[in-house]
Amino acid sequence: MSRRSILKALAALLSAFWTVIIVFPIFRYLQRPKDDAPQISEVEVGPESDILPGSSKTFKYGKKPGLLIRDDKGELHAFEAVCSHLACTVQHRPKKGDIYCACHSGVYDLAGGNVSGPPPKPLTPLKVAVNENGLVVVSKA
Ligand code: FES
């Protein structure tokens, strides 16, 4: 084996090494992040008796915030508390009887319908049930 062929092999090995060193971090950066959060099927929000007419409760629904509201008629409504405009967290305004997004003054009604402001779509509804223990259970609609 000549000295020239040894140097060529060494140069090829070094360029392969540097290619991996440069390309691997770029490849890792471009990969979609893994979603390690377990898929949520349902969440127990709390005792039904704690949620009085005209009040609300926020809860964690997987990685997203959730909003449970009992309207003045006593009906329970639950939504992902994520604005359909730019994904800010929305909040219940009991005195105004609506759901409000403070980011750009988006307003939703208590059924989750977009009323005014920039939100293009209603809130994502969740299914509400009360289990045999009197706990409110929220699940994907
Ligand atoms: S993010 Fe809610 S109105 Fe813009």
XYZ file of N, CA and C and ligand atoms in Angstrom:
427
model
N 0.853 -1.182 0.000
C 0.000 0.000 0.000
C 0.900 1.247 0.000
N 0.643 2.113 -0.945
C 1.499 3.295 -1.062
C 1.089 4.364 -0.053
N 1.984 5.305 0.176
C 1.705 6.399 1.097
C 0.548 7.249 0.558
N 0.490 7.409 -0.781
C -0.574 8.198 -1.406
C -1.952 7.576 -1.149
N -2.075 6.292 -1.269
C -3.385 5.653 -1.052
C -3.779 5.702 0.425
N -2.790 5.630 1.308
C -3.107 5.762 2.746
C -3.627 7.166 3.033
N -2.978 8.191 2.442
C -3.439 9.568 2.644
C -4.822 9.790 2.046
N -5.118 9.199 0.893
C -6.441 9.317 0.285
C -7.503 8.678 1.180
N -7.196 7.524 1.709
C -8.155 6.846 2.592
C -8.387 7.667 3.866
N -7.298 8.225 4.408
C -7.417 9.058 5.593
C -8.245 10.321 5.318
N -8.014 10.933 4.157
C -8.784 12.128 3.773
C -10.259 11.783 3.593
N -10.537 10.646 2.991
C -11.935 10.219 2.808
C -12.597 9.978 4.161
N -11.846 9.348 5.070
C -12.374 9.087 6.413
C -12.660 10.395 7.160
N -11.727 11.339 7.068
C -11.920 12.639 7.723
C -13.100 13.397 7.134
N -13.248 13.377 5.804
C -14.378 14.116 5.216
C -15.706 13.443 5.570
N -15.732 12.127 5.674
C -16.956 11.447 6.115
C -17.264 11.830 7.556
N -16.240 11.875 8.398
C -16.417 12.265 9.796
C -16.995 13.675 9.896
N -16.413 14.624 9.151
C -16.896 16.005 9.208
C -18.289 16.140 8.625
N -18.589 15.346 7.606
C -19.943 15.374 7.040
C -20.964 14.957 8.103
N -20.644 13.903 8.827
C -21.562 13.449 9.888
C -21.669 14.506 10.978
N -20.540 15.092 11.367
C -20.534 16.117 12.418
C -21.403 17.309 12.029
N -21.410 17.674 10.755
C -22.183 18.833 10.311
C -23.628 18.460 10.006
N -23.849 17.362 9.336
C -25.199 17.016 8.874
C -26.083 16.516 10.014
N -25.551 15.760 10.945
C -26.375 15.175 12.008
C -27.114 16.237 12.843
N -26.433 17.301 13.323
C -27.184 18.318 14.082
C -28.238 19.021 13.235
N -27.947 19.240 11.952
C -28.942 19.879 11.081
C -30.146 18.944 10.934
N -29.889 17.673 10.730
C -30.969 16.698 10.609
C -31.808 16.652 11.885
N -31.143 16.631 13.045
C -31.867 16.600 14.322
C -32.698 17.869 14.519
N -32.157 19.015 14.085
C -32.878 20.277 14.223
C -34.148 20.270 13.376
N -34.058 19.680 12.194
C -35.198 19.698 11.279
C -36.250 18.634 11.610
N -35.907 17.666 12.441
C -36.878 16.632 12.798
C -38.001 17.216 13.635
N -39.201 16.689 13.417
C -40.351 17.097 14.200
C -40.163 16.587 15.638
N -40.400 17.442 16.645
C -40.229 16.982 18.021
C -41.222 15.868 18.360
N -40.774 14.942 19.193
C -41.640 13.841 19.601
C -42.701 14.365 20.550
N -43.900 13.875 20.365
C -44.979 14.231 21.270
C -45.055 13.144 22.336
N -44.379 13.376 23.455
C -44.303 12.376 24.509
C -45.506 12.387 25.438
N -46.361 13.397 25.278
C -47.510 13.472 26.176
C -48.469 12.323 25.899
N -48.939 11.683 26.949
C -49.889 10.594 26.728
C -51.196 11.139 26.146
N -51.818 10.359 25.293
C -53.083 10.774 24.716
C -54.139 10.784 25.816
N -54.801 11.916 25.947
C -55.816 12.071 26.978
C -57.143 11.585 26.415
N -57.798 10.691 27.131
C -59.127 10.304 26.679
C -60.178 11.049 27.502
N -59.952 11.124 28.804
C -60.876 11.895 29.631
C -60.165 12.412 30.881
N -60.743 13.483 31.433
C -60.163 14.134 32.607
C -61.273 14.365 33.625
N -60.998 14.032 34.878
C -61.940 14.364 35.954
C -61.637 15.786 36.400
N -62.599 16.665 36.267
C -62.364 18.081 36.562
C -62.628 18.388 38.028
N -63.579 17.707 38.637
C -63.885 17.943 40.051
C -65.345 17.680 40.327
N -65.754 17.863 41.588
C -67.154 17.625 41.942
C -68.091 18.588 41.206
N -69.195 18.028 40.739
C -70.163 18.846 40.013
C -70.696 19.975 40.891
N -70.856 19.676 42.208
C -71.439 20.667 43.129
C -70.539 21.891 43.317
N -69.243 21.768 42.974
C -68.325 22.915 43.127
C -68.534 23.982 42.055
N -69.171 23.593 40.962
C -69.315 24.539 39.853
C -70.731 25.105 39.869
N -70.839 26.286 40.428
C -72.144 26.923 40.594
C -72.579 27.576 39.288
N -73.894 27.806 39.121
C -74.352 28.500 37.917
C -73.642 29.846 37.749
N -73.186 30.112 36.544
C -72.486 31.359 36.246
C -71.005 31.318 36.582
N -70.506 30.161 37.007
C -69.080 30.083 37.336
C -68.362 29.152 36.362
N -67.060 29.091 36.522
C -66.257 28.275 35.608
C -65.049 27.716 36.345
N -64.404 26.800 35.688
C -63.192 26.211 36.263
C -62.254 25.894 35.108
N -60.993 26.245 35.281
C -60.009 25.866 34.262
C -59.342 24.572 34.711
N -58.928 23.795 33.757
C -58.276 22.522 34.058
C -57.296 22.224 32.941
N -56.476 21.238 33.185
C -55.475 20.842 32.204
C -56.030 19.681 31.387
N -56.083 19.843 30.091
C -56.559 18.781 29.217
C -55.390 18.361 28.322
N -54.632 17.401 28.783
C -53.400 17.040 28.070
C -52.425 18.188 28.182
N -51.926 18.638 27.033
C -50.992 19.766 27.049
C -51.714 21.106 26.977
N -53.033 21.055 26.774
C -53.783 22.293 26.567
C -54.601 22.655 27.808
N -54.949 23.935 27.928
C -55.857 24.310 28.999
C -57.293 23.994 28.588
N -58.096 23.654 29.564
C -59.513 23.418 29.313
C -60.336 24.377 30.148
N -61.556 24.599 29.724
C -62.443 25.523 30.429
C -63.806 24.861 30.582
N -64.239 24.729 31.834
C -65.555 24.168 32.139
C -66.417 25.305 32.670
N -67.582 25.479 32.070
C -68.473 26.579 32.463
C -69.855 26.005 32.767
N -70.450 26.501 33.844
C -71.868 26.204 34.096
C -72.617 27.501 33.829
N -73.504 27.467 32.843
C -74.236 28.701 32.513
C -75.331 28.958 33.549
N -76.020 30.072 33.401
C -77.046 30.456 34.390
C -78.208 29.475 34.434
N -78.404 28.726 33.351
C -79.483 27.721 33.334
C -79.046 26.413 34.005
N -77.750 26.319 34.349
C -77.254 25.128 35.020
C -76.586 24.121 34.096
N -76.553 24.412 32.801
C -75.922 23.475 31.855
C -74.404 23.618 31.878
N -73.729 22.484 31.784
C -72.267 22.483 31.767
C -71.760 22.494 30.324
N -70.738 23.301 30.070
C -70.089 23.376 28.759
C -68.585 23.278 28.990
N -67.912 22.555 28.116
C -66.446 22.466 28.241
C -65.806 22.666 26.875
N -64.683 23.306 26.894
C -63.950 23.620 25.668
C -62.463 23.491 25.915
N -61.717 23.328 24.837
C -60.286 23.586 24.928
C -60.178 25.105 25.021
N -59.500 25.597 26.046
C -59.448 27.047 26.268
C -58.369 27.695 25.409
N -58.377 27.344 24.128
C -57.361 27.835 23.200
C -58.063 28.628 22.103
N -57.736 29.892 22.012
C -58.371 30.773 21.027
C -58.100 30.273 19.613
N -59.116 30.348 18.767
C -58.969 29.877 17.386
C -58.220 30.883 16.510
N -57.897 32.039 17.057
C -57.135 33.023 16.279
C -55.647 32.688 16.319
N -54.981 32.963 17.416
C -53.548 32.692 17.518
C -53.203 31.899 18.774
N -54.166 31.125 19.237
C -53.944 30.128 20.289
C -53.624 30.690 21.668
N -54.077 31.885 21.980
C -53.957 32.365 23.360
C -54.984 31.628 24.223
N -54.772 31.667 25.517
C -55.719 31.026 26.434
C -56.890 31.967 26.686
N -58.086 31.435 26.540
C -59.287 32.247 26.749
C -59.758 32.101 28.190
N -60.608 33.016 28.634
C -61.123 32.975 29.998
C -62.595 33.329 30.031
N -63.266 32.793 31.037
C -64.684 33.055 31.232
C -64.840 34.401 31.917
N -65.780 35.210 31.407
C -66.108 36.478 32.068
C -67.538 36.365 32.592
N -67.690 35.962 33.856
C -69.040 35.710 34.384
C -69.954 36.936 34.331
N -69.411 38.117 34.596
C -70.260 39.317 34.608
C -70.795 39.644 33.220
N -69.997 39.390 32.201
C -70.443 39.672 30.824
C -71.116 38.454 30.191
N -70.962 37.292 30.823
C -71.589 36.085 30.297
C -70.998 35.643 28.980
N -69.688 35.764 28.870
C -69.044 35.325 27.632
C -67.664 34.734 27.931
N -66.982 34.377 26.880
C -65.606 33.873 26.989
C -64.743 34.857 26.221
N -63.646 35.267 26.840
C -62.863 36.373 26.291
C -61.417 35.968 26.049
N -60.882 36.430 24.949
C -59.462 36.254 24.666
C -58.813 37.633 24.763
N -57.933 37.785 25.737
C -57.330 39.089 25.994
C -56.267 39.473 24.971
N -55.794 38.522 24.182
C -54.714 38.850 23.241
C -55.147 39.892 22.212
N -56.308 39.686 21.587
C -56.773 40.617 20.557
C -58.266 40.907 20.717
N -58.751 40.804 21.954
C -60.152 41.092 22.275
C -61.142 40.224 21.504
N -60.849 38.972 21.410
C -61.801 38.042 20.791
C -62.861 37.649 21.806
N -64.105 37.551 21.350
C -65.213 37.215 22.245
C -65.954 35.995 21.688
N -66.245 35.062 22.588
C -67.029 33.863 22.267
C -68.254 33.846 23.169
N -69.333 33.224 22.697
C -70.486 33.032 23.588
C -70.247 31.792 24.450
N -71.156 31.515 25.366
C -70.962 30.395 26.287
C -71.106 29.037 25.614
N -71.561 29.017 24.382
C -71.599 27.769 23.613
C -70.308 27.597 22.811
N -69.382 28.561 22.952
C -68.094 28.473 22.268
C -68.078 29.112 20.892
N -69.227 29.671 20.475
C -69.280 30.317 19.148
C -68.539 31.640 19.150
N -67.825 31.918 18.060
C -67.106 33.186 17.962
C -68.101 34.303 17.669
N -68.055 35.335 18.506
C -69.030 36.424 18.430
C -68.413 37.671 17.790
N -67.259 38.081 18.294
C -66.630 39.284 17.735
C -65.121 39.207 17.873
N -64.463 40.109 17.187
C -63.001 40.111 17.200
C -62.455 39.189 16.123
N -61.173 38.975 16.167
C -60.529 38.219 15.082
C -60.704 36.702 15.061
N -61.179 36.027 16.116
C -61.243 34.563 16.034
C -62.077 34.095 14.834
N -61.477 33.251 13.981
C -62.189 32.823 12.775
C -63.133 31.650 12.986
N -62.941 30.924 14.088
C -63.740 29.705 14.300
C -64.178 29.631 15.761
N -65.186 28.801 16.037
C -65.580 28.583 17.435
C -64.481 27.861 18.208
N -64.625 27.830 19.527
C -63.710 27.050 20.366
C -63.962 25.564 20.118
N -62.941 24.749 20.362
C -63.094 23.303 20.207
C -63.870 22.757 21.406
N -65.061 22.194 21.147
C -65.862 21.713 22.273
C -65.342 20.388 22.823
N -65.612 20.151 24.096
C -65.309 18.876 24.744
C -66.617 18.318 25.293
N -66.654 17.010 25.436
C -67.859 16.359 25.942
C -67.841 16.380 27.474
N -68.979 16.704 28.074
C -69.076 16.778 29.536
C -70.045 15.713 30.032
N -69.647 15.013 31.069
C -70.530 14.042 31.712
C -70.258 14.088 33.210
N -71.201 13.613 33.977
C -71.025 13.500 35.429
C -71.051 12.014 35.762
N -70.000 11.535 36.414
C -69.936 10.096 36.701
C -70.718 9.733 37.972
N -70.722 8.450 38.308
C -71.512 7.957 39.452
C -71.035 8.528 40.785
N -69.805 9.056 40.832
C -69.287 9.664 42.062
C -69.554 11.162 42.136
N -70.286 11.686 41.169
C -70.599 13.111 41.157
C -69.476 13.980 40.632
N -68.505 13.371 39.962
C -67.390 14.140 39.395
C -67.674 14.478 37.937
N -67.305 15.689 37.554
C -67.440 16.087 36.153
C -66.291 15.480 35.370
N -66.647 14.773 34.306
C -65.645 14.120 33.454
C -65.728 14.743 32.070
N -64.589 15.204 31.589
C -64.529 15.858 30.281
C -63.719 14.969 29.343
N -64.238 14.804 28.121
C -63.536 13.976 27.140
C -63.679 14.595 25.764
N -62.962 14.034 24.808
C -63.015 14.512 23.416
C -64.445 14.388 22.911
N -64.925 15.434 22.263
C -66.295 15.406 21.726
C -66.372 14.568 20.457
S -55.404 35.070 19.912
Fe -57.401 35.257 20.619
S -58.134 36.989 19.593
Fe -56.129 36.769 18.832
